Short mmCIF file of C-alpha atoms and ligand atoms in Angstrom, two decimals:
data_model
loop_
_atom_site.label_atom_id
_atom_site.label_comp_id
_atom_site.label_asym_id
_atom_site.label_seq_id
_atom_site.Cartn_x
_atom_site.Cartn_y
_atom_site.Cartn_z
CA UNK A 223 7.88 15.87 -8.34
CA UNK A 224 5.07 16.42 -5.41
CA UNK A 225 3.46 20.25 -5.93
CA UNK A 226 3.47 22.26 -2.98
CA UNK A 227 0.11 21.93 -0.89
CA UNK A 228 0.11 18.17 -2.40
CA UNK A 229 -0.64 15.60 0.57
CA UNK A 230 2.36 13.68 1.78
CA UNK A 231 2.97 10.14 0.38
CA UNK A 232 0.13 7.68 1.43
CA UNK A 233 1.52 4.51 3.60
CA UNK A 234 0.39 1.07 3.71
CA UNK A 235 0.47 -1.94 5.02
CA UNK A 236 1.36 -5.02 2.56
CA UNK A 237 -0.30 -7.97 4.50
CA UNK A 238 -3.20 -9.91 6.17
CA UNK A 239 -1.66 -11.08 9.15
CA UNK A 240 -3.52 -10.09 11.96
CA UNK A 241 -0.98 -10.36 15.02
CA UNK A 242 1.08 -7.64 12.77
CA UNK A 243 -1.18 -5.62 11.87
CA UNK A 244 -2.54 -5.07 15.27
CA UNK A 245 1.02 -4.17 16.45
CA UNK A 246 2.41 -2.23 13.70
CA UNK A 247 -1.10 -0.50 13.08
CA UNK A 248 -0.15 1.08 16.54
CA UNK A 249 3.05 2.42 15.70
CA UNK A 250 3.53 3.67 12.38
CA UNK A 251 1.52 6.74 11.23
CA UNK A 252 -0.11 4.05 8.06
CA UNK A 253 -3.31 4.74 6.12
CA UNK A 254 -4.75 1.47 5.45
CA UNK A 255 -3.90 -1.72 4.29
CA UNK A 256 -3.53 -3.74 0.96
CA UNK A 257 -3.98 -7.70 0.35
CA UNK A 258 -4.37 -9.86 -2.67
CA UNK A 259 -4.87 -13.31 -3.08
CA UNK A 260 -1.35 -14.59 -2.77
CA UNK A 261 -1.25 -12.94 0.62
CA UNK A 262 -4.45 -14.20 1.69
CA UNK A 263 -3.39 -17.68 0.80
CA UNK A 264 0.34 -17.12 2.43
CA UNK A 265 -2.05 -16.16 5.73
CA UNK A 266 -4.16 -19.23 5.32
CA UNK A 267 -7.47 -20.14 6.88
CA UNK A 268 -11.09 -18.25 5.42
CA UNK A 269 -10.10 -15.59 3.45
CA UNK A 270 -13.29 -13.77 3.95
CA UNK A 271 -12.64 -13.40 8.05
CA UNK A 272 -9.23 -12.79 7.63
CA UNK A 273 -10.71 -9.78 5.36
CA UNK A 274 -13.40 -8.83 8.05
CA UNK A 275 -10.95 -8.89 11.09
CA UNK A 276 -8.52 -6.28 9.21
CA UNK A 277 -11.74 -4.19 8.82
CA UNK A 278 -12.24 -4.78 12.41
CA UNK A 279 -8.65 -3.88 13.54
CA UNK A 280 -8.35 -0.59 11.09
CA UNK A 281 -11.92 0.73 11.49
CA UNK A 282 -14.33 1.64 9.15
CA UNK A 283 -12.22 4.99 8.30
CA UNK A 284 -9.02 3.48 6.89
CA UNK A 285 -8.61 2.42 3.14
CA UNK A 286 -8.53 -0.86 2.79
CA UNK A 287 -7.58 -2.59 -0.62
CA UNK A 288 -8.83 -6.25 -2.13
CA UNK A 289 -8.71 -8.23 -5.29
CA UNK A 290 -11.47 -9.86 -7.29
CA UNK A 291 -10.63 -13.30 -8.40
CA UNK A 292 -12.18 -13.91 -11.84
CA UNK A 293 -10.49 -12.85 -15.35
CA UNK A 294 -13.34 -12.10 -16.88
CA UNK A 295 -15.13 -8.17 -16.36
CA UNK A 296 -18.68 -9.26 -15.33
CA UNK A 297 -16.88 -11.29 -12.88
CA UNK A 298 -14.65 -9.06 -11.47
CA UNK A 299 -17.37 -6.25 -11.37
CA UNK A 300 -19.72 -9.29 -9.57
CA UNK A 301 -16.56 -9.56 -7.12
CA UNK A 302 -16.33 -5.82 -6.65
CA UNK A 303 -19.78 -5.79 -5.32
CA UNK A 304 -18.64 -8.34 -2.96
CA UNK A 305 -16.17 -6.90 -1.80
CA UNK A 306 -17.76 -3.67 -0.96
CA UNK A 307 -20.26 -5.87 1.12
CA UNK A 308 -17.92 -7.19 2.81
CA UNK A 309 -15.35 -4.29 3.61
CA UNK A 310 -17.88 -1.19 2.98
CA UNK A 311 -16.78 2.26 2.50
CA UNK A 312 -13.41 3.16 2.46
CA UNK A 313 -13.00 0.26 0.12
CA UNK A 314 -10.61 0.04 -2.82
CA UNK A 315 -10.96 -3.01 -5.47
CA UNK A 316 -7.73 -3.92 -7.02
CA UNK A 317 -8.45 -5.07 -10.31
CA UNK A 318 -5.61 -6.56 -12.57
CA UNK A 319 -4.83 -3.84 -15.28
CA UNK A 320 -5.18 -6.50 -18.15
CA UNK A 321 -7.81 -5.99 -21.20
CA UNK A 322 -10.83 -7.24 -19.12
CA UNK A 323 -9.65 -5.35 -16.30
CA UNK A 324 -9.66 -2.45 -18.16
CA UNK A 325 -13.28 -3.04 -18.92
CA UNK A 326 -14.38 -3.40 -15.20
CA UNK A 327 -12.47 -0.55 -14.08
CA UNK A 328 -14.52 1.40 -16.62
CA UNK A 329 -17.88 -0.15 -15.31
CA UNK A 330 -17.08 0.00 -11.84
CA UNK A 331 -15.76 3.73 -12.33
CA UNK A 332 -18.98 4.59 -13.41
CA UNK A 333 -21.04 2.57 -10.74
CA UNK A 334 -18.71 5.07 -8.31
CA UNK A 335 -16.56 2.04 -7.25
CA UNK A 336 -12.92 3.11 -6.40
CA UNK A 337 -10.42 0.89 -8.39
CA UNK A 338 -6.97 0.13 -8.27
CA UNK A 339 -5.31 -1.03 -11.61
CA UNK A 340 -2.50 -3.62 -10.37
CA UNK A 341 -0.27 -5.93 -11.81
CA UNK A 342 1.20 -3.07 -12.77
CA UNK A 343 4.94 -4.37 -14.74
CA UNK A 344 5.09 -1.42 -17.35
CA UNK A 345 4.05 2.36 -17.65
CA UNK A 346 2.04 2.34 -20.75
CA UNK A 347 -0.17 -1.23 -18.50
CA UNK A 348 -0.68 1.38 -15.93
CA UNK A 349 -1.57 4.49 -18.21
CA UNK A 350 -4.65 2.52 -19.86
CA UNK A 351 -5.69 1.82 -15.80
CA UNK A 352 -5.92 5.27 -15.09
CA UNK A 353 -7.33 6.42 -18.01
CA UNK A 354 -10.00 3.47 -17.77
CA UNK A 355 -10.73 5.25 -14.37
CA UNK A 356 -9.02 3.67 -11.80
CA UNK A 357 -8.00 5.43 -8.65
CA UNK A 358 -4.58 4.03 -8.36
CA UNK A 359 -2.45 2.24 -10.47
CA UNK A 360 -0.02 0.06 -8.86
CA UNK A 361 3.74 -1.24 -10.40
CA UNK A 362 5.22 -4.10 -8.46
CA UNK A 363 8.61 -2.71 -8.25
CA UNK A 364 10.21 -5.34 -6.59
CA UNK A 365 9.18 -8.06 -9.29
CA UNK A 366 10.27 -5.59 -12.25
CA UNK A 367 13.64 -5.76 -11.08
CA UNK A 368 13.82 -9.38 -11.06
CA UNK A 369 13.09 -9.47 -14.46
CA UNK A 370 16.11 -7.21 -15.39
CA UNK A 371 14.19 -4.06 -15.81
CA UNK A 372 13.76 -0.55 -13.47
CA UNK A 373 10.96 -0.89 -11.12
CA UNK A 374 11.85 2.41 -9.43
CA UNK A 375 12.27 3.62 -13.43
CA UNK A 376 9.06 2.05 -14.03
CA UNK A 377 6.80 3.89 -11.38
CA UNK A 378 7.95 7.37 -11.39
CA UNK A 379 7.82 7.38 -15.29
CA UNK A 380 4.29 6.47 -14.73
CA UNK A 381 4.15 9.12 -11.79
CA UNK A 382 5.01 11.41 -13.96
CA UNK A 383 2.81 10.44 -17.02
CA UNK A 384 -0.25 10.33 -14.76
CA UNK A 385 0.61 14.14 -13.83
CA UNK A 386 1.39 15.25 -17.62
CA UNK A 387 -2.13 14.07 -18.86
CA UNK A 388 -3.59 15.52 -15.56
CA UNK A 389 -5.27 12.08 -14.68
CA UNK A 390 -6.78 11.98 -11.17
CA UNK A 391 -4.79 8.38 -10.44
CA UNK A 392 -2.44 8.01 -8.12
CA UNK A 393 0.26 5.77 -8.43
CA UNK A 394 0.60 3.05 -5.58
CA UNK A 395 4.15 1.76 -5.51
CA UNK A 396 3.61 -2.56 -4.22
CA UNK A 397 6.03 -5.52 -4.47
CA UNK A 398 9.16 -3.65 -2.48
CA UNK A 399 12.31 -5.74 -0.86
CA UNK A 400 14.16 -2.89 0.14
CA UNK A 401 14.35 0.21 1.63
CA UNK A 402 16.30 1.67 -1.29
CA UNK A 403 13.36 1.01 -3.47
CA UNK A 404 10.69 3.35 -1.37
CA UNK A 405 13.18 5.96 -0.41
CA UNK A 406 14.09 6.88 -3.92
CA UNK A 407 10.03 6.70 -5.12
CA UNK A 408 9.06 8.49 -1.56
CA UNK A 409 11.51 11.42 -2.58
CA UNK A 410 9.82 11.33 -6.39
CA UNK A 411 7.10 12.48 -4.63
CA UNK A 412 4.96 8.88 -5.30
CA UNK A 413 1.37 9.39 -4.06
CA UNK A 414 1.54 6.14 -2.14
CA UNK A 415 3.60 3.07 -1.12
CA UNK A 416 2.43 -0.54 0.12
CA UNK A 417 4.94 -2.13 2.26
CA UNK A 418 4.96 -6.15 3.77
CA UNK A 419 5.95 -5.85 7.50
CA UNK A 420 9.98 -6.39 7.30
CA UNK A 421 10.11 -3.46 5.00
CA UNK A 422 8.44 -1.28 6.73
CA UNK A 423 10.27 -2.15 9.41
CA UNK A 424 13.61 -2.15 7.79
CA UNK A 425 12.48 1.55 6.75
CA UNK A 426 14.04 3.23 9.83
CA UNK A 427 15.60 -0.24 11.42
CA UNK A 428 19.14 1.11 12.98
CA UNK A 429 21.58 -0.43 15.67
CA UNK A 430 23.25 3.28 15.58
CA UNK A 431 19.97 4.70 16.81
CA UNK A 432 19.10 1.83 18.59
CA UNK A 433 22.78 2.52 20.55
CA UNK A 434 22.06 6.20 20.61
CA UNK A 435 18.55 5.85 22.38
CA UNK A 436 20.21 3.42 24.48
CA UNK A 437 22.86 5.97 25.69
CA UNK A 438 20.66 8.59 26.59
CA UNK A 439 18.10 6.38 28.86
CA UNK A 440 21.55 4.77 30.30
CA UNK A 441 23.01 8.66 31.02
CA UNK A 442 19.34 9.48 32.55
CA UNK A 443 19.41 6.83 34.77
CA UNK A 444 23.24 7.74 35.98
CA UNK A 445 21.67 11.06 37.39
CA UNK A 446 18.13 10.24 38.04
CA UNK A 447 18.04 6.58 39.21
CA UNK A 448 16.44 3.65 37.40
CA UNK A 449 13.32 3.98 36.20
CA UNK A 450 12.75 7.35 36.44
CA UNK A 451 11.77 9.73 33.65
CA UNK A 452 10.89 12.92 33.52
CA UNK A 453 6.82 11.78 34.41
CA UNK A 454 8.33 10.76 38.12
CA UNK A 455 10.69 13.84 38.79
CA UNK A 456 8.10 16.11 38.07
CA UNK A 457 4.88 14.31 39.75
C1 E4P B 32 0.17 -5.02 -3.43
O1 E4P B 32 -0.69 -5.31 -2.62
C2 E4P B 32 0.82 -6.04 -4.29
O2 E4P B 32 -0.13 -6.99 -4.62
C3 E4P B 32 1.97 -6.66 -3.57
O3 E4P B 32 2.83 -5.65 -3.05
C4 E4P B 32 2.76 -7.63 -4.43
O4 E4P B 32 3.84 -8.05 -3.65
P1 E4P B 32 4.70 -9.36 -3.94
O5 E4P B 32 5.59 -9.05 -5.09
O6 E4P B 32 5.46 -9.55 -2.66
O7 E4P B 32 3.74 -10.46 -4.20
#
């Protein structure tokens, strides 16, 4: 579980679309937002602009997470460098947590690039990320439960291994369908959560508040009038 003084859960936002991320960016209290290459090809069009005008919409302040493309390390770590061109600080590089990963997540670690180990399907995959040196290690919960296994199981185990071998990584819960899956990993105390749109969404999405809220603005305007809150009673 979270320590005392710890910072609360770190939120982000699971997608390149634009259009959403303008609007939701807005609303929700979110620290950043993640992509990789299947969501940059679900968005379509140049995947470089579409990374540039998240930058653009987020500011220069906000973490903002991207993949490298090759499988090899001296690719990846070539890709890192890109990417830190392109996106500058406040840049994380996901880097799949396979054996060559491993490798660039060492070299970049020691170039002072912040890493993300993803891919992330089983605790011990995830362990040898962080203790390669990446920042955050990410389980795709949603996809570990489609194979039959515990993706909830899966990330606070590693949660929890992180913390018993004191390892600075944080673990960065990704691949959710449900608000079941981040509620029980937000109350584990997880260090941080990627969500696509429609589960954030769905996180506090409720036609008994919805009714509720409804009520009250309805009961208002019985004694007030229409349109009048309390900005136009008081002046
Ligand atoms: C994080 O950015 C992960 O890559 C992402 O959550 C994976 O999600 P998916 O299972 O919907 O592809």
């Amino acid at each position: 579980m979270a320590d005392k003084g710890e910072t609360s859960m770190e939120l982000y936002l699971d997608t390149a679309d634009l259009a959403e991320i303008r609007r939701l960016y807005e609303l929700y209290p979110l620290d950043g937002v993640t992509t990789n290459p299947g969501i940059l090809a679900r968005t379509g069009g140049d995947p470089v602009k579409a990374l540039r005008g998240i930058r653009d919409i987020i500011g220069p302040d906000a973490l903002m997470f991207a993949q490298v493309i090759p499988s090899d390390a001296e690719g990846m770590v070539r890709d890192a460098r890109a990417i830190l061109k392109l996106l500058g600080d406040n840049t994380v590089v996901k880097v799949p947590a396979v054996p060559e990963g491993f490798r660039a997540i060492r070299l970049l670690s020691k170039q002072g690039v912040r890493t993300c180990g993803t891919v992330v399907y089983a605790p011990m995959q995830g362990f040898m990320a962080a203790k390669a040196g990446a920042e955050y290690v990410a389980p795709y919960v949603n996809r570990i439960d489609n194979l039959g296994y515990d993706g909830v199981g899966v990330s606070t185990q590693l949660h929890d291994m992180i913390a018993a071998h004191h390892l600075p990584a944080k673990v960065l819960a990704a691949s959710f369908r449900n608000t079941q899956q981040v509620q029980d990993l937000c109350r584990h105390g997880i260090a941080a959560a990627t969500c696509a749109p429609a589960v954030l969404e769905g996180l506090v999405k409720n036609p008994a508040v919805d009714g509720a809220v409804r009520d009250f603005a309805d009961a208002f305007a019985g004694l007030a009038g229409e349109e009048n809150g309390m900005a136009e009673l008081v002046g």
